[in-house]
Tab-separated table of C-alpha atoms and ligand atoms in Angstrom:
chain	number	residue	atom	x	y	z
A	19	UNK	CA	-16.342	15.051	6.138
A	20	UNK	CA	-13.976	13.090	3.805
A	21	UNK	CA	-12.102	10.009	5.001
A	22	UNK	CA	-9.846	7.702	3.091
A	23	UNK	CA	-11.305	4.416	3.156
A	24	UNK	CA	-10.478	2.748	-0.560
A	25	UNK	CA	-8.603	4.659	-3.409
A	26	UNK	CA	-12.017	5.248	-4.760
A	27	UNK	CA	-12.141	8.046	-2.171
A	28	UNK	CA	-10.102	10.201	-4.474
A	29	UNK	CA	-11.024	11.582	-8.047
A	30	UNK	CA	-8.049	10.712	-11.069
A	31	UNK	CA	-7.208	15.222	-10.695
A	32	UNK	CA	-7.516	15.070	-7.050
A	33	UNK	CA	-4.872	12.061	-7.217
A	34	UNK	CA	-2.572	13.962	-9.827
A	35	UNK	CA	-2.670	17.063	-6.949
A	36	UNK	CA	-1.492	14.626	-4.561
A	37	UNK	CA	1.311	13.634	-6.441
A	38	UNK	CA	2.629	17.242	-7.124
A	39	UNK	CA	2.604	18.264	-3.659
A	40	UNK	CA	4.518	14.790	-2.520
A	41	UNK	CA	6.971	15.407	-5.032
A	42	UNK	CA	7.786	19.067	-3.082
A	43	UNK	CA	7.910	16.564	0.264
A	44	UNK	CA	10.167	14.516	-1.778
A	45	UNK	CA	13.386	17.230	-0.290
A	46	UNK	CA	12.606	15.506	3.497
A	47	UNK	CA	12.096	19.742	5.243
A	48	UNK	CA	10.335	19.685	7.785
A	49	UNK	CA	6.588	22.062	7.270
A	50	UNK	CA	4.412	23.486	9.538
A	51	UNK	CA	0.818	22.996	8.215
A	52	UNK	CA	-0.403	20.751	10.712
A	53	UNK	CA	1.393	22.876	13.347
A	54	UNK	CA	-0.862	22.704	16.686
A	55	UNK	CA	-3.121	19.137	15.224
A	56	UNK	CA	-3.010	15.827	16.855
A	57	UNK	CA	-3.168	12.625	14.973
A	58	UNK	CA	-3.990	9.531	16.600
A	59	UNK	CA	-2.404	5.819	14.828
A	60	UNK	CA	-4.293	2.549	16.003
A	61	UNK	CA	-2.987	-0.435	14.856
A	62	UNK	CA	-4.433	-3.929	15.158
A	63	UNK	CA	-2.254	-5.740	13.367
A	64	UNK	CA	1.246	-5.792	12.816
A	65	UNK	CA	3.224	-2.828	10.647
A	66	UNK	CA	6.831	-2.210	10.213
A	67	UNK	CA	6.769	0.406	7.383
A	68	UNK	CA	2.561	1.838	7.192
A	69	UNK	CA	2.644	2.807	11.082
A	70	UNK	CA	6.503	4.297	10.883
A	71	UNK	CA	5.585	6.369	7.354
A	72	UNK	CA	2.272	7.610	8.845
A	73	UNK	CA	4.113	9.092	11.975
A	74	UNK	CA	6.880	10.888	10.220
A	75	UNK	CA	4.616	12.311	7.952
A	76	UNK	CA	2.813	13.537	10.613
A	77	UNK	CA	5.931	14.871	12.196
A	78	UNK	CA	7.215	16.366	9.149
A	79	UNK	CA	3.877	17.947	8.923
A	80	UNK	CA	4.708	19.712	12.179
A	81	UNK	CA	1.558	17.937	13.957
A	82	UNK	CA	1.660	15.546	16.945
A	83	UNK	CA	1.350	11.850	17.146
A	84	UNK	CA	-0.652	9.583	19.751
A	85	UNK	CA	0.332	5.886	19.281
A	86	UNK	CA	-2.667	3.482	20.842
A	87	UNK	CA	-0.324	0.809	21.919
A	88	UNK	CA	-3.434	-1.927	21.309
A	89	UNK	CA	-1.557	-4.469	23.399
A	90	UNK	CA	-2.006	-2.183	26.105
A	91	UNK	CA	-5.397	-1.117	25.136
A	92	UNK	CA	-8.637	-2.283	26.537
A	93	UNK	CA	-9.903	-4.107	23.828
A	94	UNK	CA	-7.515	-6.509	25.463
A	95	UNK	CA	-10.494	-5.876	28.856
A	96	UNK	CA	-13.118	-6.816	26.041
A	97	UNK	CA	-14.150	-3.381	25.274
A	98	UNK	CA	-15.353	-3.081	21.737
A	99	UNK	CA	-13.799	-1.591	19.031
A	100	UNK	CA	-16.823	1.117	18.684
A	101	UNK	CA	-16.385	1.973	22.178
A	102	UNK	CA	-12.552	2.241	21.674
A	103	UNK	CA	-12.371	4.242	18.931
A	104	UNK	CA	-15.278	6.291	20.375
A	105	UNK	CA	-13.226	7.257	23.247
A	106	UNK	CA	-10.228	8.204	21.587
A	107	UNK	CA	-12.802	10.411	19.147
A	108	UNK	CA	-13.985	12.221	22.041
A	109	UNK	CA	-10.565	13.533	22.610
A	110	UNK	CA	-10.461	15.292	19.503
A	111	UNK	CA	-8.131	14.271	17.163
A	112	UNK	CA	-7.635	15.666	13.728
A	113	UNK	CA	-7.637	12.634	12.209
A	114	UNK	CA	-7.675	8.727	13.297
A	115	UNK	CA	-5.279	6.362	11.103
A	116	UNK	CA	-6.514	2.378	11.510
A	117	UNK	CA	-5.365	-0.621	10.337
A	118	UNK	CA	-7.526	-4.001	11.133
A	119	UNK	CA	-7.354	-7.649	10.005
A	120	UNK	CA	-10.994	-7.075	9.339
A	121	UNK	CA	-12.023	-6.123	6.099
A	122	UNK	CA	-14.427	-2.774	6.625
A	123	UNK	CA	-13.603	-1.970	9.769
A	124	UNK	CA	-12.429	1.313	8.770
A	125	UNK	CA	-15.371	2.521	7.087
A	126	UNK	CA	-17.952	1.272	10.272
A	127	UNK	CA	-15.998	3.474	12.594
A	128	UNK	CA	-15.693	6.492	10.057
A	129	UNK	CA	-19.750	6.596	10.616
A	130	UNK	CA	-18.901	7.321	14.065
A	131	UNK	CA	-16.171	9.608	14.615
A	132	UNK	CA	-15.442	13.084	13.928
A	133	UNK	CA	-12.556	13.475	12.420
A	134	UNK	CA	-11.109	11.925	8.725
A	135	UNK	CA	-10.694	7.897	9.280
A	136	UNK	CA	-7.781	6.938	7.119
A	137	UNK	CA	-7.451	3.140	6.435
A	138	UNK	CA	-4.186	2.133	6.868
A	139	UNK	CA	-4.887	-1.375	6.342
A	140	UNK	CA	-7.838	-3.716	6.486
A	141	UNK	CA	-7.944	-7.477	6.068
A	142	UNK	CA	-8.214	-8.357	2.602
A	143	UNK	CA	-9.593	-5.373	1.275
A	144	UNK	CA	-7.890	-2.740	0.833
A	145	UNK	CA	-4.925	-0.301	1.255
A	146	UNK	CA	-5.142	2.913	-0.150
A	147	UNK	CA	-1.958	4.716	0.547
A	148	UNK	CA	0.060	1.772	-0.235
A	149	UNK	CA	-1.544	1.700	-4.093
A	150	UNK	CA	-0.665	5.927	-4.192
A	151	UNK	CA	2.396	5.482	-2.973
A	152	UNK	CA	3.276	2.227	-5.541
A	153	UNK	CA	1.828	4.662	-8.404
A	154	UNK	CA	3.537	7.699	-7.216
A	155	UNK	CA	6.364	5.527	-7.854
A	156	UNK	CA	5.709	4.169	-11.700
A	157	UNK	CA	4.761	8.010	-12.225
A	158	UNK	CA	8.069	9.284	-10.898
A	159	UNK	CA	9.635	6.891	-12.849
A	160	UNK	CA	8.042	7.400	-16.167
A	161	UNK	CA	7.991	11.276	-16.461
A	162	UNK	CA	3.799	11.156	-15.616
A	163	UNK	CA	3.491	9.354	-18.703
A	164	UNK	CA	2.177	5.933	-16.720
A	165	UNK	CA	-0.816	5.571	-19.336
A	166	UNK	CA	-0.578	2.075	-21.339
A	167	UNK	CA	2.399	1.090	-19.120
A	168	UNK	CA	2.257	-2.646	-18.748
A	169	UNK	CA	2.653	-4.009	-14.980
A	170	UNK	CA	3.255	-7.619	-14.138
A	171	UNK	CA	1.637	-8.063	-10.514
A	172	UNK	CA	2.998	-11.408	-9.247
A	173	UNK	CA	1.979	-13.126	-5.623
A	174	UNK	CA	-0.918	-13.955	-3.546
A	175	UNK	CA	-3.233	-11.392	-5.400
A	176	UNK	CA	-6.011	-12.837	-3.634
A	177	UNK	CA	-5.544	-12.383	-0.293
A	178	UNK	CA	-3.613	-9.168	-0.880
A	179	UNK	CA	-4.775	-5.892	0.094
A	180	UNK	CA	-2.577	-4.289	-1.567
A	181	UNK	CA	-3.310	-5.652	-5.213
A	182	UNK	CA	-6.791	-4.720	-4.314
A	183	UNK	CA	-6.190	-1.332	-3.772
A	184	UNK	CA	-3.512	-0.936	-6.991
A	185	UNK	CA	-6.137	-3.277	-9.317
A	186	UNK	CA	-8.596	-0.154	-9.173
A	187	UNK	CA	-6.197	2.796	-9.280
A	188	UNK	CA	-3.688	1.300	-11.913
A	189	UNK	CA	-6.999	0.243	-13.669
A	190	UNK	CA	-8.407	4.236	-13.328
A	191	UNK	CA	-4.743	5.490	-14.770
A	192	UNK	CA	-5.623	3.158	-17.944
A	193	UNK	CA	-1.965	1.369	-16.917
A	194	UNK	CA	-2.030	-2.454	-18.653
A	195	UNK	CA	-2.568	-5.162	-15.915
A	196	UNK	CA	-1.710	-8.726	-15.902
A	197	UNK	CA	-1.739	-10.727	-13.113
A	198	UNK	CA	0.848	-13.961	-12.276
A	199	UNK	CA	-0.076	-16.399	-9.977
A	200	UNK	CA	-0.660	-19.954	-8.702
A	201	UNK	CA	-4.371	-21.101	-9.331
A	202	UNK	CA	-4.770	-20.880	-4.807
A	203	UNK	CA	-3.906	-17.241	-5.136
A	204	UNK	CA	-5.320	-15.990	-8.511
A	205	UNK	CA	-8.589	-13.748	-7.561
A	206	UNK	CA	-11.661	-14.017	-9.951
A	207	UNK	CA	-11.396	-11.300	-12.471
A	208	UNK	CA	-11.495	-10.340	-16.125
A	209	UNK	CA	-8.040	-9.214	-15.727
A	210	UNK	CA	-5.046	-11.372	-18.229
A	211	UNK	CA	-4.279	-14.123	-15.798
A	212	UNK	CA	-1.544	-16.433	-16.008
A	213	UNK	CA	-0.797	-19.294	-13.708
A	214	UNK	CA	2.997	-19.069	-14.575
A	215	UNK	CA	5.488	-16.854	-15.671
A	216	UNK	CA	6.802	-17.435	-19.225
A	217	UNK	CA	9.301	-15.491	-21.126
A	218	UNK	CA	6.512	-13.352	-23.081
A	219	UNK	CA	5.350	-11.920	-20.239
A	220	UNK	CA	8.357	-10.560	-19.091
A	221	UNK	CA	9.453	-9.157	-22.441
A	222	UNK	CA	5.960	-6.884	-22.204
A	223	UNK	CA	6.515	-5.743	-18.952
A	224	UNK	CA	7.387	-2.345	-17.803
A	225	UNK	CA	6.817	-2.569	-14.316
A	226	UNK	CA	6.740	-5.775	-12.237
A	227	UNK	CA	4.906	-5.824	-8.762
A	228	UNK	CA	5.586	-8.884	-6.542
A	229	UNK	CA	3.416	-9.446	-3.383
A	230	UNK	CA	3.915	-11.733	-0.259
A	231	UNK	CA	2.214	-14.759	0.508
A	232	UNK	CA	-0.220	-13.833	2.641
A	233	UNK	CA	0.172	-16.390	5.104
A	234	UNK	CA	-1.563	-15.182	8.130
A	235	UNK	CA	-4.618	-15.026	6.290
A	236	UNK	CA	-4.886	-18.530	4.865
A	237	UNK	CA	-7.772	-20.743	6.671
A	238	UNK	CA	-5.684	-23.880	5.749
A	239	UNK	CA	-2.501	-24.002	3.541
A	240	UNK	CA	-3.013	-24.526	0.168
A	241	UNK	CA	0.112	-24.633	-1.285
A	242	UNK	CA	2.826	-27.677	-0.582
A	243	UNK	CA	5.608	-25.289	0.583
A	244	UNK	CA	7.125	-21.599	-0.188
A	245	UNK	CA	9.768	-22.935	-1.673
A	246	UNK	CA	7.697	-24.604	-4.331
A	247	UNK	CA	6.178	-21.369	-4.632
A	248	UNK	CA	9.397	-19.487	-4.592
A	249	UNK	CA	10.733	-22.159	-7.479
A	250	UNK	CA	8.119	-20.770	-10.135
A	251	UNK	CA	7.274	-16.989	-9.157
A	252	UNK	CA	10.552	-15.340	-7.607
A	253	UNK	CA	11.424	-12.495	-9.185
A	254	UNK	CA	15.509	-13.726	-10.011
A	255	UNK	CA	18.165	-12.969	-12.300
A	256	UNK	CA	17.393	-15.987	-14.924
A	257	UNK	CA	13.588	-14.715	-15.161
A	258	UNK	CA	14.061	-11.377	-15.484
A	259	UNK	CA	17.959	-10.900	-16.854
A	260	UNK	CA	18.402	-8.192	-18.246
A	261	UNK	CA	14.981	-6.693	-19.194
A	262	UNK	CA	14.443	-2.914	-18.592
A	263	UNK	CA	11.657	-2.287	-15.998
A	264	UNK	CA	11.417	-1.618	-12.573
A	265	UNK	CA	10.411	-3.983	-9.735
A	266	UNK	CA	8.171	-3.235	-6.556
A	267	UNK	CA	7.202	-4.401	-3.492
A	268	UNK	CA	5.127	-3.277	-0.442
A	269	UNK	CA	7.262	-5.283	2.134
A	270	UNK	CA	7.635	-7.084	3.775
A	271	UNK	CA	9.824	-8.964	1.979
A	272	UNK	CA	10.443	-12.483	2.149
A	273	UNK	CA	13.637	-12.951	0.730
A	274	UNK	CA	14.201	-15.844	-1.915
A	275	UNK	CA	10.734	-16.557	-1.697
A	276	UNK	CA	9.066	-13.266	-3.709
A	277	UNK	CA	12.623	-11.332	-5.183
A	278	UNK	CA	16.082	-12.980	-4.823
A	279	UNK	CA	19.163	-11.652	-2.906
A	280	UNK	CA	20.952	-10.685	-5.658
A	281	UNK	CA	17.626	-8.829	-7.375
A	282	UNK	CA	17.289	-6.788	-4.006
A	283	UNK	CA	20.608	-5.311	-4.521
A	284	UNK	CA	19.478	-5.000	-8.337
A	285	UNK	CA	19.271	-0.908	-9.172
A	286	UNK	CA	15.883	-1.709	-11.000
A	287	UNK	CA	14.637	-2.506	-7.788
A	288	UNK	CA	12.972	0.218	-5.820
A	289	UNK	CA	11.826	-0.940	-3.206
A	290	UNK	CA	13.485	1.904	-0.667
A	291	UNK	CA	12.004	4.053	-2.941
A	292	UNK	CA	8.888	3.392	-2.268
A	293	UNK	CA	9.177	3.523	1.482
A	294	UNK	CA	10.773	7.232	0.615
A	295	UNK	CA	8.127	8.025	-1.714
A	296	UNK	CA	5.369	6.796	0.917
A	297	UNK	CA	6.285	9.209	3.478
A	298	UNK	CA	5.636	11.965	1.158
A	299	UNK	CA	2.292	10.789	-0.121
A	300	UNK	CA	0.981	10.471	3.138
A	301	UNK	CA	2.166	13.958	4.086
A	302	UNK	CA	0.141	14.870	0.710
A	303	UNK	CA	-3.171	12.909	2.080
A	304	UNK	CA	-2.718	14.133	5.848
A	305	UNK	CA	-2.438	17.354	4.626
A	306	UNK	CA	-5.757	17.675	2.618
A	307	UNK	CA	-8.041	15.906	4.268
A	308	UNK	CA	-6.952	17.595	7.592
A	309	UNK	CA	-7.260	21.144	6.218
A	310	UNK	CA	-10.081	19.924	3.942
A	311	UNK	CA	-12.279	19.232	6.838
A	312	UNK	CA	-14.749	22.139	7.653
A	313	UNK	CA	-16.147	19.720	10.830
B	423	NCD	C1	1.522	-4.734	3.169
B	423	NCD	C2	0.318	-4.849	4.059
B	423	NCD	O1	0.398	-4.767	5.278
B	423	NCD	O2	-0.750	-5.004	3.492
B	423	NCD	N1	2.614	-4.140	3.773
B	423	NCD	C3	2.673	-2.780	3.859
B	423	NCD	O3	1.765	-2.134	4.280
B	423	NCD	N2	3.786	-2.195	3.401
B	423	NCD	C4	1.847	-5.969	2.438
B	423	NCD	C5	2.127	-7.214	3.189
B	423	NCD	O4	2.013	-7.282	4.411
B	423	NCD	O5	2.470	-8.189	2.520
């Protein structure tokens, strides 16, 4: 049985598939080929977007959702997580949807379960639909032709799940990656790094991703304030004037700390395009790995 546990999971063709089916979910019609299937989200931590896009998709799929409302859970009665997700297994979903603050949860409970695990979210590590959905994006944008396209990815790379995920798939799709950041969030790679932003790097720059700080996953602070962040790495008019490109960001954002008020209303912003473009990618993944799966 397949699950989607890291963008890995899914071969460069497989991935171009994806994208031409989301583009027919692009018109917002409802479909019926989950008609009669059950999908079961369980989220550990915190989701304002992932958790909302997953359950329309599933709706728009025609399928049903069950929402674990952890708060309520018992894991909160100190049952484990196995035994959790074990239970709601043996009620035979069609596919379980998890996000955790622990990197690799996702993939442990996929070993146990019967139906697809799809990671919506786990600690540092990764967050596959978020990378489709941020390529689906640059390849909407650019016609398909995303090859050599240089991206800009700004933030707390290091902490970010989401960089993760989009540092191996932009990487696969031969796009041209340099990464932006403060020495505290700059992850060890052979990537281009720079430690600020200088006028060069936006003049090459096609595509610009900024990222949140990460701040519930910092042990201590390491930075004086976000404001002294937000003075050298948000995305604002007098960086970026009048440049062609297009700007993303996962979201949440933090306003005036990773893009400026007045670049949020900017039309090179796309940021509600992604959240658009998401609900049709995970309609494309739902889909396939639900009427992939033999048993
Ligand atoms: C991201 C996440 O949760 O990893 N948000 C999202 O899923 N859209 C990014 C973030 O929280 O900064």
């Amino acid at each position: 049985m397949r699950h989607f546990i890291t963008t890995k999971d899914f071969s460069k063709s497989e991935i171009i598939k994806l994208f031409e089916e989301a583009k027919d979910f692009l018109d917002e019609k409802p479909r019926t080929f989950l008609e009669g299937k059950s999908i079961t989200t369980i989220f550990f931590e915190n989701s304002t977007r992932t958790l909302s896009s997953f359950e329309s998709a599933t709706r728009r799929l025609g399928a049903r959702v069950l929402r674990l409302d952890v708060s309520r859970s018992s894991s909160s009665k100190g049952e484990t997580l196995y035994d959790t997700v074990a239970n709601l297994d043996a009620m035979s979903p069609n596919a379980i949807i998890i996000r955790h603050a622990h990197s690799g949860v996702p993939l442990i409970l996929a070993k146990h379960t019967h139906c697809p695990i799809i990671n919506a979210g786990d600690g540092k590590h990764s967050h596959p639909t978020q990378a489709l959905l941020d390529l689906f994006t640059i390849y909407n944008h650019f016609n398909g032709k995303v090859e050599g396209k240089k991206i800009c990815i700004v933030g707390d790379i290091k902490n970010s799940r989401v960089a993760a995920s989009n540092i191996e798939l932009l990487t696969r799709f031969n796009l041209d990656i340099v990464l932006v950041a403060p020495p505290h969030f700059m992850p060890h790679t052979s990537l281009k790094k720079f430690y600020q932003f200088n006028k060069n790097i936006i003049e090459n720059s096609d595509i610009i991703m900024s990222l949140r700080t990460q701040t519930e996953r910092h042990n201590k602070t390491v930075y004086a304030s976000l404001q002294d962040y937000a003075n050298d790495f948000c995305i604002q008019k007098n960086l970026i004037e009048n440049k062609k490109l297009i700007l993303l960001h996962p979201g949440p954002v933090n306003r005036n700390i990773d893009i400026s008020d007045e670049i949020m209303k900017d039309e090179r912003t796309l940021v509600l395009k992604q959240v658009k473009n998401g609900i049709a990618i995970r309609m494309a993944v739902l889909k396939k790995l639900i009427l992939e799966n033999k048993g």
